[in-house]
Each structure stands twice: as C-alpha cells, then as structure tokens.
Amino acid sequence: MKQVLTLTLLAFAPLWAFAQFQLSGDVLFPNAVPVCNVLVELKTADGQLLAQDLSEEDGTFLLADIPAGTNYELYFSKDDSPLNGTSTFDLVLLARRILGIDPPQAYDSWIGDVNATGSTTTLDMVIIRKLILQIETTFPVPVWAFDEPSALVPDNKIPLPTFSADTDLEVIGVKRADLNASATQNCQ
C-alpha cells in the first residue's frame, strides 16, 4: 500500500509544478469606496511581468493562470494629475493635524507624506503649496499610494514570498495631498 501511495504521489507531483492559480482583490479608498483604473502588475523577483489588469469600476482586479512560484511582487499604479482633489483646504486640514488641533485620521500619513520621509511634516505642506501655485508640477513620490491596510508606509507593492493557491487581497489606495477626499475618478 505504501508503494502504491508513493508511486501515485510521484506520478502527480509534476502536475503541481504546472498548477495555475488566480490572484484577485479589491482596491478601495479607506472609506471603502472603490478605486478604478489602477494598473495591477504581478512580477517575478527579476522584474519579469507575469500578468496585469486594470481595476474595474467596483475596484476589483483579477490575474488568472499564474504559475506557482516564489518571490513574486504585486505592483500598483494609477495615472492622475497631482492637482486632482488637491486644494488650499487640504493644506488647512494638514496644518491642523500636524499642530494637533484635529486628531489624525486613518491613512493621513499616506495622504500627506508627499516627499517619502515616512511622516507628515510642514515640509510636505511646502511641497503641496508649490504644486498648488504651479511652481512644481508633481510630487517626489507617485501621486497615488497603494498597499495592504496594515502597512505603515505605502510603497505601491505587495510582496508574495510564496504563491501556491488562489489568493484574494484587500488593497488600500489614497490620492496624495487630498485629505478631504475630493479627487474625482474617471472610471471609463
């Protein structure tokens, strides 16, 4: 009996190596509103693109027929104007939170950190002000920030050290410098 089981396992072991799985998920604002048109790319450790998709109007994405593997990384990006949703009112909100007048909101550090220091400071306010006054045309970081909800600092990628089963992820996305969540989306 043990020999039959061993032979059966050996016969089907190569099939596992060719197994195909899917990676799906939702890209949402912190208030659970879907984020559409987010480019989702799955790459190997050496940068080879395995699959890509754009998030739908409901924020969902699906990457299918992905081989089992190790050291994959899931990348997120969204093209948008840095001024979309960014106004002097956002500067007022940011100042009030930096000064401790208003309590920090969830993901404020993601939204307000436009110079990638890992914290929100008055230097971020200067950079946002320069953008509003059109002295600068972009931020030193991507306009949108994406990561898992538990991430302290978003880096627009999620590592997948081992991938050997269908996986569903929740991804948070925020538009930088838009503390009052007024950015508009074109989901067509």
Coordinates of C-alpha atoms in Angstrom, one line a residue:
M1 CA 0.0 0.0 0.0
K2 CA 2.8 2.4 0.9
Q3 CA 4.5 1.7 -2.5
V4 CA 1.2 2.5 -4.4
L5 CA 0.8 5.8 -2.5
T6 CA 4.4 6.7 -3.2
L7 CA 4.1 5.9 -6.9
T8 CA 0.8 7.9 -7.1
L9 CA 2.4 10.9 -5.4
L10 CA 5.4 10.7 -7.8
A11 CA 3.1 10.4 -10.8
F12 CA 1.1 13.6 -9.9
A13 CA 4.0 15.7 -8.5
P14 CA 5.0 17.1 -11.8
L15 CA 1.4 18.3 -12.3
W16 CA 1.7 20.5 -9.2
A17 CA 4.6 22.3 -10.8
F18 CA 2.3 23.3 -13.7
A19 CA -0.6 24.3 -11.5
Q20 CA -2.3 27.6 -12.3
F21 CA -3.8 29.9 -9.7
Q22 CA -5.5 33.2 -9.6
L23 CA -4.9 36.4 -7.7
S24 CA -7.8 38.7 -7.2
G25 CA -8.6 41.6 -4.9
D26 CA -10.3 44.9 -4.3
V27 CA -8.7 48.3 -4.4
L28 CA -10.5 50.7 -2.1
F29 CA -10.2 54.1 -0.5
P30 CA -10.0 54.0 3.3
N31 CA -13.8 54.7 3.4
A32 CA -14.4 51.6 1.3
V33 CA -15.2 53.5 -2.0
P34 CA -13.7 51.5 -4.9
V35 CA -10.7 52.9 -6.8
C36 CA -10.9 52.2 -10.5
N37 CA -8.3 52.2 -13.3
V38 CA -5.5 51.1 -11.1
L39 CA -2.8 49.2 -13.0
V40 CA -2.1 45.9 -11.2
E41 CA 1.1 44.1 -12.3
L42 CA 2.5 40.8 -11.0
K43 CA 6.2 40.5 -11.5
T44 CA 8.9 38.0 -10.6
A45 CA 11.9 38.9 -8.4
D46 CA 13.9 39.7 -11.5
G47 CA 11.2 42.0 -12.9
Q48 CA 9.6 39.7 -15.5
L49 CA 5.9 40.6 -15.9
L50 CA 3.6 37.6 -15.3
A51 CA 0.2 39.3 -15.5
Q52 CA -1.5 42.6 -15.4
D53 CA -5.0 44.0 -15.1
L54 CA -6.8 47.4 -14.5
S55 CA -9.1 47.6 -11.5
E56 CA -12.8 47.7 -12.6
E57 CA -15.3 50.4 -11.6
D58 CA -16.1 48.4 -8.5
G59 CA -12.4 48.3 -7.6
T60 CA -11.9 44.6 -8.3
F61 CA -9.0 43.1 -10.3
L62 CA -8.2 39.5 -11.4
L63 CA -4.9 38.0 -12.5
A64 CA -5.5 34.4 -13.8
D65 CA -3.4 31.5 -14.9
I66 CA -0.5 32.3 -12.7
P67 CA 2.0 29.6 -12.0
A68 CA 3.0 28.6 -8.5
G69 CA 6.2 30.4 -7.5
T70 CA 8.2 32.3 -5.0
N71 CA 9.3 35.9 -4.6
Y72 CA 6.6 37.5 -6.7
E73 CA 5.7 41.1 -6.2
L74 CA 2.4 42.8 -6.9
Y75 CA 2.8 46.4 -8.1
F76 CA 0.1 49.2 -8.2
S77 CA 0.0 52.5 -10.1
K78 CA -2.6 55.0 -11.3
D79 CA -2.1 57.9 -13.7
D80 CA -3.6 61.1 -12.4
S81 CA -2.9 64.8 -12.1
P82 CA -1.4 65.7 -8.8
L83 CA -3.8 68.6 -8.6
N84 CA -6.9 66.4 -8.8
G85 CA -8.5 66.9 -5.4
T86 CA -5.7 69.0 -4.0
S87 CA -6.6 72.5 -2.8
T88 CA -5.7 75.0 -0.1
F89 CA -8.4 73.4 2.1
D90 CA -6.2 70.3 2.1
L91 CA -3.3 72.4 3.4
V92 CA -5.5 73.8 6.2
L93 CA -6.5 70.2 7.2
L94 CA -2.9 69.1 7.1
A95 CA -1.8 72.0 9.2
R96 CA -4.5 71.4 11.8
R97 CA -3.4 67.7 12.1
I98 CA 0.3 68.5 12.3
L99 CA -0.4 71.1 15.0
G100 CA -2.6 68.6 16.9
I101 CA -5.7 70.7 16.6
D102 CA -7.6 67.9 14.8
P103 CA -6.9 64.2 15.6
P104 CA -5.1 62.3 12.8
Q105 CA -7.4 60.3 10.6
A106 CA -6.6 56.8 9.2
Y107 CA -4.1 56.9 6.4
D108 CA -3.2 60.6 7.0
S109 CA 0.4 59.7 6.9
W110 CA -0.1 58.1 3.5
I111 CA -2.0 61.0 2.1
G112 CA 0.1 63.8 3.5
D113 CA 3.6 62.4 3.0
V114 CA 4.4 63.8 -0.4
N115 CA 8.2 63.6 0.0
A116 CA 8.5 60.0 1.1
T117 CA 10.0 60.6 4.6
G118 CA 7.6 58.3 6.3
S119 CA 5.9 61.1 8.2
T120 CA 3.8 64.2 7.6
T121 CA 5.6 67.5 8.3
T122 CA 5.5 71.1 7.4
L123 CA 7.9 70.3 4.5
D124 CA 5.1 68.3 2.9
M125 CA 2.9 71.4 3.2
V126 CA 5.5 73.4 1.4
I127 CA 5.7 70.9 -1.4
I128 CA 1.9 70.8 -1.7
R129 CA 1.7 74.6 -1.7
K130 CA 4.3 74.8 -4.5
L131 CA 2.2 72.4 -6.5
I132 CA -1.0 74.4 -6.0
L133 CA 0.9 77.6 -7.0
Q134 CA 2.2 75.7 -10.0
I135 CA 5.8 76.3 -9.0
E136 CA 6.2 72.5 -9.2
T137 CA 4.3 70.1 -11.4
T138 CA 4.5 66.9 -9.5
F139 CA 5.4 65.3 -6.2
P140 CA 8.7 63.5 -5.5
V141 CA 6.6 60.3 -5.0
P142 CA 3.8 58.7 -7.1
V143 CA 0.5 60.7 -7.0
W144 CA -1.3 57.6 -5.7
A145 CA -0.3 55.4 -2.8
F146 CA -1.3 51.7 -2.5
D147 CA -0.6 48.9 -0.1
E148 CA -2.1 46.5 2.3
P149 CA -4.2 48.0 5.1
S150 CA -1.7 47.1 7.8
A151 CA 1.3 48.8 6.0
L152 CA 2.7 51.8 7.9
V153 CA 4.3 53.3 4.8
P154 CA 2.9 52.5 1.4
D155 CA 5.4 51.5 -1.3
N156 CA 2.9 50.6 -4.1
K157 CA 3.8 46.9 -4.0
I158 CA 2.9 43.9 -2.0
P159 CA 5.5 41.0 -1.8
L160 CA 4.2 37.5 -2.2
P161 CA 7.0 35.3 -0.9
T162 CA 5.2 32.1 -1.9
F163 CA 2.3 31.8 -4.2
S164 CA 0.7 28.3 -4.4
A165 CA -3.0 28.9 -4.0
D166 CA -5.8 31.1 -5.2
T167 CA -5.4 34.4 -3.3
D168 CA -7.7 37.3 -2.6
L169 CA -6.3 40.6 -1.3
E170 CA -7.6 43.9 0.0
V171 CA -5.6 46.9 -1.1
I172 CA -6.0 50.5 0.2
G173 CA -5.4 53.3 -2.2
V174 CA -5.2 57.1 -1.5
K175 CA -4.6 60.1 -3.6
R176 CA -1.7 62.0 -2.1
A177 CA -2.4 65.6 -0.8
D178 CA -6.1 65.0 -0.9
L179 CA -7.0 65.0 2.8
N180 CA -10.7 65.8 2.2
A181 CA -11.1 63.0 -0.3
S182 CA -12.3 65.3 -3.1
A183 CA -10.4 63.8 -6.0
T184 CA -12.6 62.7 -8.9
Q185 CA -12.2 59.4 -10.8
N186 CA -12.9 58.7 -14.4
C187 CA -13.9 55.1 -14.4
Q188 CA -14.5 54.7 -18.2

